[in-house]
Coordinates of C-alpha atoms in Angstrom, one line a residue:
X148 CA 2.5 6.8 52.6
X149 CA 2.7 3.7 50.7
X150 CA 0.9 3.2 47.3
X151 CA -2.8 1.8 47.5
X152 CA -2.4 -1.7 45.2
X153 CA -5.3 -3.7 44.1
X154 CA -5.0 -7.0 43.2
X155 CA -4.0 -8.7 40.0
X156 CA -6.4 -8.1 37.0
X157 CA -7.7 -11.5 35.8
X158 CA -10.7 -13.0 33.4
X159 CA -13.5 -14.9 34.6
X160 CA -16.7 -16.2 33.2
X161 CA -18.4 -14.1 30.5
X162 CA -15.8 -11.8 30.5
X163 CA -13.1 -14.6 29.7
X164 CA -15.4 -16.3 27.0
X165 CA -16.1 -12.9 25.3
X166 CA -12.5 -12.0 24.7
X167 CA -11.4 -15.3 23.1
X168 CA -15.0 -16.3 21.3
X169 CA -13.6 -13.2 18.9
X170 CA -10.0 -15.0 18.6
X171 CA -12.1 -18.3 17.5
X172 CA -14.1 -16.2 14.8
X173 CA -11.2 -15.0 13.3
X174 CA -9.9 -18.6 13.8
X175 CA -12.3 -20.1 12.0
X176 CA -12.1 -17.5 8.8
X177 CA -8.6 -17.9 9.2
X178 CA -8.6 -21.6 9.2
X179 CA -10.9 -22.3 6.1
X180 CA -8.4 -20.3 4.1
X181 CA -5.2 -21.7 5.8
X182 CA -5.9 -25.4 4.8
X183 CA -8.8 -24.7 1.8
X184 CA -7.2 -21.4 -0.3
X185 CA -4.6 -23.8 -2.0
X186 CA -6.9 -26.0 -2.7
X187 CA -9.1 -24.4 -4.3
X188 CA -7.2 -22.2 -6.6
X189 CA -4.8 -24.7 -7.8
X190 CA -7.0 -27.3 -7.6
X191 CA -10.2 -25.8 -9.0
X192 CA -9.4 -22.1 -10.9
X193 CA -6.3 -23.9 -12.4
X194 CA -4.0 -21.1 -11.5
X195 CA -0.7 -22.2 -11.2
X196 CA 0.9 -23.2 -7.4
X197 CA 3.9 -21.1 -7.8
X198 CA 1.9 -18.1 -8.4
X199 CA -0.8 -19.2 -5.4
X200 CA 2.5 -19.7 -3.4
X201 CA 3.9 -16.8 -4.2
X202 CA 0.3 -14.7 -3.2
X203 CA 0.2 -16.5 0.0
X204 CA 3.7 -15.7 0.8
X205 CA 3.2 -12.1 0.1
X206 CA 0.1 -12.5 2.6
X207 CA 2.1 -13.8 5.3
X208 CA 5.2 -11.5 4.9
X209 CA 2.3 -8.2 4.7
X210 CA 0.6 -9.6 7.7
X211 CA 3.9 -9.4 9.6
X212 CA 5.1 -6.2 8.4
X213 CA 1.1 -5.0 9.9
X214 CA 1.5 -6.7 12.9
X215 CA 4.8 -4.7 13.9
X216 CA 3.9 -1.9 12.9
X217 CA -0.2 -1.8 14.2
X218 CA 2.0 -3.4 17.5
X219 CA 4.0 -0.6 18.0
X220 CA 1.0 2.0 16.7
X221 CA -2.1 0.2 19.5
X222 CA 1.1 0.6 22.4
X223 CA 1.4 4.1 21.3
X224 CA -2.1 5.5 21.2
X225 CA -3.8 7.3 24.0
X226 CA -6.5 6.1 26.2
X227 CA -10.0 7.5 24.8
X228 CA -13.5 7.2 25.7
X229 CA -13.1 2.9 24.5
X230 CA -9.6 2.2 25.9
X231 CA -6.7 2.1 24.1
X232 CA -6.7 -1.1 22.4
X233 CA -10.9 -2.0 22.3
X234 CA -11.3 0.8 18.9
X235 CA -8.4 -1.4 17.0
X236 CA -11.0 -4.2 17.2
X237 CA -13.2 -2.3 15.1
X238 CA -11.2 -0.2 12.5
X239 CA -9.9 -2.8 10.1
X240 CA -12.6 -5.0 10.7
X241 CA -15.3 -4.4 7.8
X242 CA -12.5 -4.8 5.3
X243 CA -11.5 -7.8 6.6
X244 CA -14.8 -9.3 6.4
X245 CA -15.6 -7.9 2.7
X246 CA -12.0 -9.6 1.3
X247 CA -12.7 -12.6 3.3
X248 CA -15.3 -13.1 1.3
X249 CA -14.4 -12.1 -2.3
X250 CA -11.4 -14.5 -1.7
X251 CA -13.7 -17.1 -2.9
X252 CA -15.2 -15.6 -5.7
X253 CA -12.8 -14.9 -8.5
X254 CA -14.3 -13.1 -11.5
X255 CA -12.5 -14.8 -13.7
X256 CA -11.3 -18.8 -14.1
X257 CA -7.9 -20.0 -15.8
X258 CA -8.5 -21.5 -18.8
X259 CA -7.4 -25.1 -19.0
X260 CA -4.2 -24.4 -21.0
X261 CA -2.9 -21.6 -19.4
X262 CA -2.9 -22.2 -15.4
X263 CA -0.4 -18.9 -15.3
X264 CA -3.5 -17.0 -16.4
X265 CA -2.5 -13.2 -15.2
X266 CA -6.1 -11.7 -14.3
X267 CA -7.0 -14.3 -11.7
X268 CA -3.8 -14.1 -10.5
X269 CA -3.5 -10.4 -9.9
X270 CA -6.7 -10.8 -8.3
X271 CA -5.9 -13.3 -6.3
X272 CA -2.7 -11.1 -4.9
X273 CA -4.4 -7.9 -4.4
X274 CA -7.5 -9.7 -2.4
X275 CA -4.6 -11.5 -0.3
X276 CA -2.6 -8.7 0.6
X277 CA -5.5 -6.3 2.0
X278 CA -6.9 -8.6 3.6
X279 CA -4.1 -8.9 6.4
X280 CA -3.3 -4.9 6.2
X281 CA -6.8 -5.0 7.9
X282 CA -7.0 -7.9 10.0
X283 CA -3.6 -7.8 11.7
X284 CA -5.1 -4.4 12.9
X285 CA -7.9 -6.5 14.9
X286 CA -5.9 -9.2 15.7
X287 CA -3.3 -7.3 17.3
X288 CA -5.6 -5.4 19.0
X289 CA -7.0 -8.8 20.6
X290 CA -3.4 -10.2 21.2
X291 CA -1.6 -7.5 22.8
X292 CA -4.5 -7.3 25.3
X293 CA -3.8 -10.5 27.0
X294 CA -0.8 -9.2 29.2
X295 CA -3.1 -6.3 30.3
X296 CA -6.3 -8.3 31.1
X297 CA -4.6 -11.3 32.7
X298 CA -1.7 -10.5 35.1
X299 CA -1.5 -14.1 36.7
X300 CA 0.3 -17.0 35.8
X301 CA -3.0 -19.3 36.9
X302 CA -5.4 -16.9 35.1
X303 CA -3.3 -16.9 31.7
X304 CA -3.1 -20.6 31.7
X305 CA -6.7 -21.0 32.0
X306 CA -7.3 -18.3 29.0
X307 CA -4.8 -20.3 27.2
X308 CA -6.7 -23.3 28.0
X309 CA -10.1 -22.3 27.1
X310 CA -8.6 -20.6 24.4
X311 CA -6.8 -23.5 22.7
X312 CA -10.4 -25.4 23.0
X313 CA -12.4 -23.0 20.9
X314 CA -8.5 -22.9 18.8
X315 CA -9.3 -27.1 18.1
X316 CA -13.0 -26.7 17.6
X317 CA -12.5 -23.9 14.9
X318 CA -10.1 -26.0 13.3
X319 CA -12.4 -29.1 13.3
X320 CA -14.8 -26.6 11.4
X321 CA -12.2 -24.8 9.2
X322 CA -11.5 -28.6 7.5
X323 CA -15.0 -30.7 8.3
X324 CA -17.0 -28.1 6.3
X325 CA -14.9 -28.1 3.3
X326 CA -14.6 -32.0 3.6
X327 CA -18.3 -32.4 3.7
X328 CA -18.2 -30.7 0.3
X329 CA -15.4 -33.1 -0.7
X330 CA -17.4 -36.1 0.4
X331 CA -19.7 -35.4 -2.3
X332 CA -17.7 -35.0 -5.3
X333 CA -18.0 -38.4 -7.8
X334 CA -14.5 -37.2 -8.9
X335 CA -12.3 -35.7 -6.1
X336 CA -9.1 -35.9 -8.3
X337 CA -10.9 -34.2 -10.9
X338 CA -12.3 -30.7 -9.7
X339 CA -10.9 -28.4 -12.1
X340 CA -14.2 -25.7 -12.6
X341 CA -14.8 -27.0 -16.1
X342 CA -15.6 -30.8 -14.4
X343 CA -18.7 -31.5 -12.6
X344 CA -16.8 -32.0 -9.1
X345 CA -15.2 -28.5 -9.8
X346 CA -19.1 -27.0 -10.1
X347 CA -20.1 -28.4 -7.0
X348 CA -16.5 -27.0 -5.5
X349 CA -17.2 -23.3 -7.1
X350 CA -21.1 -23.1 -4.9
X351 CA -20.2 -24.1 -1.9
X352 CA -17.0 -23.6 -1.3
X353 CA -17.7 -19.0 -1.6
X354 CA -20.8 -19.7 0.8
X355 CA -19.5 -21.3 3.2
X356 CA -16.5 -18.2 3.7
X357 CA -19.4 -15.9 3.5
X358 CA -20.7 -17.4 6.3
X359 CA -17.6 -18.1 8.3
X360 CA -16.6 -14.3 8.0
X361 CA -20.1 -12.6 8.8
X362 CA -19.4 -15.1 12.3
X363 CA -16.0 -13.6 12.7
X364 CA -17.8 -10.0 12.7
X365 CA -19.9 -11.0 15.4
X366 CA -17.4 -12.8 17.5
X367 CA -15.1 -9.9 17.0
X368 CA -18.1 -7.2 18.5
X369 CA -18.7 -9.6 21.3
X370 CA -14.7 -9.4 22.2
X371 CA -15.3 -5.6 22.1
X372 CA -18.2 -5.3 24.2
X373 CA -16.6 -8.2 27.0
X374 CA -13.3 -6.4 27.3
X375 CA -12.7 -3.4 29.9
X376 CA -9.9 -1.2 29.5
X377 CA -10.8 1.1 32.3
X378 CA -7.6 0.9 34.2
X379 CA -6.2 3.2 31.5
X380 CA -8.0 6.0 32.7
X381 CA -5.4 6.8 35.4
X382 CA -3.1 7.7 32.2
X383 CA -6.2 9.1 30.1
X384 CA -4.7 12.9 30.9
X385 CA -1.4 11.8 30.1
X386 CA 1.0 13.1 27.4
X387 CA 0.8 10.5 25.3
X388 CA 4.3 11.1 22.5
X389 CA 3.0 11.2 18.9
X390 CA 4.2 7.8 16.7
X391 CA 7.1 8.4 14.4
X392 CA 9.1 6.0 12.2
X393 CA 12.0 6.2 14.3
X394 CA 9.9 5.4 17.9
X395 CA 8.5 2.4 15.7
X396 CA 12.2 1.1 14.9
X397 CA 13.1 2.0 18.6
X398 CA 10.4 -0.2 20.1
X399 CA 11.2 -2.9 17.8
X400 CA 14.7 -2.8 18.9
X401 CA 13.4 -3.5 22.5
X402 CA 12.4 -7.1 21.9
X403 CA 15.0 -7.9 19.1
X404 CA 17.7 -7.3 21.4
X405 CA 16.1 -9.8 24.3
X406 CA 18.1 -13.2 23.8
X407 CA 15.2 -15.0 25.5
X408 CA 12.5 -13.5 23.4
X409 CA 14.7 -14.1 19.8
X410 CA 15.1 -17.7 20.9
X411 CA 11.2 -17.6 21.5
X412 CA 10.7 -16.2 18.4
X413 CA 12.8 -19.0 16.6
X414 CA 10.8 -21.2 18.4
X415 CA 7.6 -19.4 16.8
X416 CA 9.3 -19.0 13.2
X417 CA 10.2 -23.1 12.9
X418 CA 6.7 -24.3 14.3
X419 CA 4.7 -22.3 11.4
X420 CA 6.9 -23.7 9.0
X421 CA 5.7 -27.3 10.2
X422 CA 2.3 -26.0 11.0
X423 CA 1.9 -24.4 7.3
X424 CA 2.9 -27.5 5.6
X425 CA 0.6 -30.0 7.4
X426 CA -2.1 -27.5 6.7
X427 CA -1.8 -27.0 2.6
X428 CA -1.1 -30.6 2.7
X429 CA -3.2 -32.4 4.1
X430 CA -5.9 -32.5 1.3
X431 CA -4.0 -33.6 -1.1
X432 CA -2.5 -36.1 0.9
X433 CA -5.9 -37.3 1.7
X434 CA -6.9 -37.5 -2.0
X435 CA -3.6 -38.6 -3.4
X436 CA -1.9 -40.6 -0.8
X437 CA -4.6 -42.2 1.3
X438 CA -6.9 -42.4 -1.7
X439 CA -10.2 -41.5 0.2
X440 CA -13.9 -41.3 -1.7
X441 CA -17.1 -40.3 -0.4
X442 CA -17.1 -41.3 3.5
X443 CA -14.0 -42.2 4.1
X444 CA -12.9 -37.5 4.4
X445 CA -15.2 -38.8 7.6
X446 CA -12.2 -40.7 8.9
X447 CA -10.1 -37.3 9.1
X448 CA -12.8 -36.0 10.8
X449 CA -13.0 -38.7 13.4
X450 CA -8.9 -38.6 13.7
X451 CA -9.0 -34.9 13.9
X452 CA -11.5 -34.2 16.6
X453 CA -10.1 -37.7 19.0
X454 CA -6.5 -36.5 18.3
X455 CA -6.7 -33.1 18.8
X456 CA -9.0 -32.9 21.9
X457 CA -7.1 -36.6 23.4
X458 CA -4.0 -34.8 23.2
X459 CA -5.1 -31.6 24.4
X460 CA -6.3 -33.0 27.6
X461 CA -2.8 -34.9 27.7
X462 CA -0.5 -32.1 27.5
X463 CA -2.9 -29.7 30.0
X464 CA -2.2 -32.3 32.5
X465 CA 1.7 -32.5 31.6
X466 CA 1.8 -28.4 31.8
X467 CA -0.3 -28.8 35.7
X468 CA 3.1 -31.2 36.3
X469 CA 5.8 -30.5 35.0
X470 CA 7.8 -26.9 34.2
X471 CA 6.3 -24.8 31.5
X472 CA 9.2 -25.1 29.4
X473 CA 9.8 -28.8 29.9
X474 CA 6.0 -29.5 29.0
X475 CA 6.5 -27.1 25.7
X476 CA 9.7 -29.5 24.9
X477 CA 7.8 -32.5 25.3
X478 CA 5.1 -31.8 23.2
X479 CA 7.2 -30.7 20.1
X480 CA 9.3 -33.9 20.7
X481 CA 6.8 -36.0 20.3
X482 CA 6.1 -33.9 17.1
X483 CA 9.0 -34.2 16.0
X484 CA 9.1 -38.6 16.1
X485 CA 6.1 -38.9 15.1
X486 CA 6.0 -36.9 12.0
X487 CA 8.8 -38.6 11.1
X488 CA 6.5 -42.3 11.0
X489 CA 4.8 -40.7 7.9
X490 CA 7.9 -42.1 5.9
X491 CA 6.1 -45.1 6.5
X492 CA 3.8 -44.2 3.6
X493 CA 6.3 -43.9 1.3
X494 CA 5.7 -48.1 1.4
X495 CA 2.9 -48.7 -1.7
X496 CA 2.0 -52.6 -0.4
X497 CA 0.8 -50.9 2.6
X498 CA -3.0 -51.9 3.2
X499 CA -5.5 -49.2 3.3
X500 CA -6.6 -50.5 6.9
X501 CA -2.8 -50.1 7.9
X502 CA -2.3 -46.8 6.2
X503 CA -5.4 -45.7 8.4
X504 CA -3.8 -47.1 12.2
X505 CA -0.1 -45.4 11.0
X506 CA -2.1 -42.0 10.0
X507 CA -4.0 -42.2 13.4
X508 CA -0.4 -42.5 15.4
X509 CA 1.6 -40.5 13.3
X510 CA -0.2 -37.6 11.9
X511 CA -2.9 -37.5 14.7
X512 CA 0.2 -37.0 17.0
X513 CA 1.5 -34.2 15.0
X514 CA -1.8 -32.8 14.8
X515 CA -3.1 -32.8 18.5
X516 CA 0.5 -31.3 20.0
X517 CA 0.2 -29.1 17.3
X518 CA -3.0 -27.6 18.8
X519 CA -1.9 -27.9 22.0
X520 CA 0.8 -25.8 22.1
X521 CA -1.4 -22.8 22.7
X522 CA -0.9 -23.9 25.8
X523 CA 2.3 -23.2 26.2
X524 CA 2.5 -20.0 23.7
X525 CA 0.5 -17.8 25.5
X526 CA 2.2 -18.4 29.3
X527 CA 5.5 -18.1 27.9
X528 CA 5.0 -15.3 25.8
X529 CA 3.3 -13.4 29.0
X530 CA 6.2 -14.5 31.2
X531 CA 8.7 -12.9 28.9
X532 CA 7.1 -9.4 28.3
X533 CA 6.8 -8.8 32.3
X534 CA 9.9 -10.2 32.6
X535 CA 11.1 -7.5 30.6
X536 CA 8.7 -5.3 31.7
X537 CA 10.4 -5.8 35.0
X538 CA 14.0 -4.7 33.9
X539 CA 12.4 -1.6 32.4
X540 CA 11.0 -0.4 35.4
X541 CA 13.3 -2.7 38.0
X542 CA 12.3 0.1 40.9
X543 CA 8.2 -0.3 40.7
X544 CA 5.4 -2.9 41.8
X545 CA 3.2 -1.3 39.3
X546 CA 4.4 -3.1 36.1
X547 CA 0.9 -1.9 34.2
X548 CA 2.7 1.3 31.9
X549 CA 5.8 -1.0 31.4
X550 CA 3.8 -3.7 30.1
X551 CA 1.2 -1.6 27.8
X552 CA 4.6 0.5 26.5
X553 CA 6.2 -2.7 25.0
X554 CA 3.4 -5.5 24.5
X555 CA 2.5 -4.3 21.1
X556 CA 6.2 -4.7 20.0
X557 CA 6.5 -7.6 21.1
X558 CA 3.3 -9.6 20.4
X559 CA 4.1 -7.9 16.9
X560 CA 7.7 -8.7 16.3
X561 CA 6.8 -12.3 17.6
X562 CA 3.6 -12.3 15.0
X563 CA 6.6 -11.3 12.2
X564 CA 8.5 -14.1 12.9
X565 CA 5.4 -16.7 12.8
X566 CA 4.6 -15.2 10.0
X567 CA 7.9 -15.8 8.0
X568 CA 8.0 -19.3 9.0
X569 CA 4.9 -20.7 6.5
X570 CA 5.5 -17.9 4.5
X571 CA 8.7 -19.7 3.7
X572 CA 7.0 -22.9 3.8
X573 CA 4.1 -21.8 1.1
X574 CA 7.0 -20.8 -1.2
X575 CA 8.5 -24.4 -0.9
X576 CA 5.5 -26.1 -1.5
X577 CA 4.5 -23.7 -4.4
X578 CA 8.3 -24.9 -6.2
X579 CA 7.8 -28.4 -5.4
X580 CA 4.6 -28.8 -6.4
X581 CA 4.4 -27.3 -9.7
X582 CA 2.7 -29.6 -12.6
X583 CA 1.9 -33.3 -11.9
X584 CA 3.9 -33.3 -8.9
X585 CA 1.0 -32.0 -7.1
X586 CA -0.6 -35.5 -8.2
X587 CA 2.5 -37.4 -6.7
X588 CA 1.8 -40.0 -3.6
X589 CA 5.7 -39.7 -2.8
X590 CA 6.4 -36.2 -3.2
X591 CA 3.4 -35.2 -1.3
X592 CA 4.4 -37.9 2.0
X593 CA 7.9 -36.5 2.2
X594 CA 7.1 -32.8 2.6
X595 CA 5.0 -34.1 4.7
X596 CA 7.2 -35.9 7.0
X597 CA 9.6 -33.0 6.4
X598 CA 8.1 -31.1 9.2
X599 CA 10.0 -33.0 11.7
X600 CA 12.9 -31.8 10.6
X601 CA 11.5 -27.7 11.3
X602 CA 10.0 -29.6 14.8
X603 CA 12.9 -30.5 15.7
X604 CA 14.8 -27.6 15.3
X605 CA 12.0 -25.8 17.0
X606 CA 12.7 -28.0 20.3
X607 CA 16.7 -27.1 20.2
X608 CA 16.2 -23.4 20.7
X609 CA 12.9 -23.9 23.1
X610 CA 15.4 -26.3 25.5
X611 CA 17.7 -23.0 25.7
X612 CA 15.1 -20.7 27.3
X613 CA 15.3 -20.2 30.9
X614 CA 12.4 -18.4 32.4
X615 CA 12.8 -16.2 35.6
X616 CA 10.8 -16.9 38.8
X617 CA 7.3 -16.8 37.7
X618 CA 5.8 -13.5 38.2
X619 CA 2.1 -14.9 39.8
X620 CA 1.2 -12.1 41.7
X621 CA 1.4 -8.3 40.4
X622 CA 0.6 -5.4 42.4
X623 CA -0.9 -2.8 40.5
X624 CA -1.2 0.8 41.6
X625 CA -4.9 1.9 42.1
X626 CA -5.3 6.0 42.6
X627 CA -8.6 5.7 43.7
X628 CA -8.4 3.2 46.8
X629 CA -6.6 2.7 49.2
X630 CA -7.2 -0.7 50.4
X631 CA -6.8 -3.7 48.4
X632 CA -9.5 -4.8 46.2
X633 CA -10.6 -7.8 44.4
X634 CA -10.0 -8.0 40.5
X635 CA -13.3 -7.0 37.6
X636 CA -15.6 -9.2 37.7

């Protein structure tokens, strides 16, 4: 007797806006302290870049090590009364939250002579390395869901979609907030916490992550609640083999030793080292390059929302076109020219009307296919795991125990190598700009043209990817039907 099948498992309507409202609340915590964290400690404690570079890389490196190793651990566990991946949203998630927030509020200041002031920055470290131990727990949780929840190509483009929207609108958030705050600074080259800018820095700055992280924890219960892992509970009597070190190294193995998924992974690694250094640069550029007082930080915002959401639209319709691949390639190419216009500013005659128009094309390019490539990530990520899913189990329709036995590796050996990528890129920016050179116009406009270079070598290993025939329809094996049904509502 054949196997009873019911038809692919996809997200719709509430269900599809409750599992990636909690990606954008994490987004948005995230996102305050990807571009602002910098900023504000070497900017405003005084504590000295290296040693903020050095905590942030640290961070990164930590939250890659987690997100193996929480991977490998969600993959493993057994389904219980809540799923098997629903309870990770929850376990790491209060720490999260209470770090998130004492990142902003530093008992102790560097004085004005000594910016390599030890007790802020031992705080600074410890604070910035739990808080990933416990995040990467959630978000790991949320990420390694997606293959389950979403078994068609159509389906996972428009998560991806809706996805990347709420991905631009936290990012016009993360960075309006904080320039709001800058807007009203008399000094905004001055904001050490001994000047009066710095005072108006050090009150609003700490509420405004207390705020942004008590959101996350709601979006993050939301997720919880809209989720349903109940096709686990064919498996919920199974044998379920305990972790151990060397089943963590093994499953690693299993998507380190897929040539498609390293090249991905390359692909991942190159575009956070670009995406790292236009976020910690961009407010100093702002301040230092473009010279902007008052309301002109409302320019950014202008640029960021058009740009983001213009190109956004643009690329969707390229990816509803053209080849998955050849869509991703086009969008970090035209990263990779563009960012390379913002030499451009090296030119000091350069009007400030000018400077504006060549900002617009060249860094609202780079930042609107920046955000677009969620996109692309999330498809081509899928495609690869049931790709390999289907080599694993080459015999069977029912790709479910295939896929839930290696996404966790995966999403978390991909995670490590994003994750290395600004890491890398913090550490270069904390060398480079140590003392006044944090001050210097030119110094500042090449690193920030340098992410062309990382683009572009982004694009060379993408082009080399050659994905399978798409996989748009999976059987999956139902044992209490017979007859095939619709997906969850």
């Amino acid at each position: 007797m054949s196997e009873p099948i019911i038809a692919p498992r996809e997200l719709h309507g509430k269900r599809l806006l409750g599992y990636i409202i909690g990606g954008f609340g994490f987004s948005l915590t995230n996102m305050l302290s990807g571009v602002f964290v910098f900023q504000y400690y070497v900017y405003t404690i005084n504590l000295n870049s290296l040693l903020v570079s050095i905590g942030l890389a640290i961070q990164l490196i930590i939250a890659a090590l987690c997100s193996i190793l929480w991977g490998v651990i969600i993959d493993n566990k057994k389904p219980g009364k809540f799923g098997k991946r629903r309870p990770y949203l929850f376990y790491g998630l209060p720490i999260w939250v209470v770090t998130s927030i004492l990142l902003w509020l530093p008992p102790w200041y560097c004085p004005k002579n000594n910016s390599m002031f030890w007790p802020t920055a031992i705080y600074f470290w410890i604070i910035i390395i739990i808080n990933p131990i416990a995040g990467t727990s959630v978000i790991m949780a949320h990420a390694s869901m997606f293959p389950e929840q979403s078994q068609t190509e159509e389906n996972r483009q428009k998560i991806a979609s809706s996805g990347t929207i709420l991905l631009i609108i936290a990012s016009i958030l993360g960075l309006l907030v904080p320039l709001v705050v800058q807007s009203l600074l008399p000094d905004p080259e001055n904001i050490k916490w001994w000047d009066s800018s710095g005072k108006i820095v050090l009150f609003y700055i700490p509420l405004i992550g207390t705020t942004f992280a008590i959101f996350a924890l709601f979006c993050v219960v939301i997720t919880f609640f809209s989720v349903d892992e109940s096709f686990h509970k064919a498996t919920l009597e199974a044998e379920v083999e305990k972790v151990s070190i060397s089943m963590i190294f093994h499953q690693m193995i299993i998507p380190a030793k897929d040539k498609k998924f390293r090249k991905f992974m390359a692909v991942g690694l190159f575009n956070g080292v670009s995406g790292r250094l236009v976020g910690l640069i961009i407010i100093p550029f702002l301040i230092f390059v473009l010279k902007f007082r008052g309301t002109d930080y409302f320019i950014y915002v202008f640029v960021s929302f058009t740009c983001k959401f213009g190109w956004y639209y643009f690329w969707k319709k390229i990816s509803e076109r053209q080849a998955l691949i050849k869509a991703f390639s086009l969008c970090i190419a035209f990263s990779v020219i563009t960012s390379f216009l913002e030499l451009f500013f090296l030119i000091e005659i350069l009007s400030f009307e000018f400077k504006i128009a060549l900002f617009i094309i060249s860094y609202g390019t780079v930042l609107g296919s920046m955000y677009a490539f969620g996109l692309f990530n999330g498809p081509v990520y899928s495609a690869l795991v049931y790709e390999a899913a289907a080599k694993i189990e080459p015999e069977t329709e029912n790709l479910d125990e295939a896929v839930s036995s290696i996404s966790g590796a995966y999403t978390g050996l991909l995670t490590f190598m994003a994750s290395v990528g600004p890491a890398i890129a913090s550490l270069l920016l904390g060398f480079i700009l140590m003392g006044s050179n944090q001050e210097n116009s030119e110094i500042l406009t090449i690193c920030l043209a340098s992410t062309g270079i990382f683009y572009l070598i982004a694009l060379l290993y993408l082009r080399q990817i050659k994905l399978d025939k798409s996989i748009s329809e999976i059987k999956t094996i139902s044992i209490e039907s017979k007859e095939i049904l619709p997906p969850p509502e």
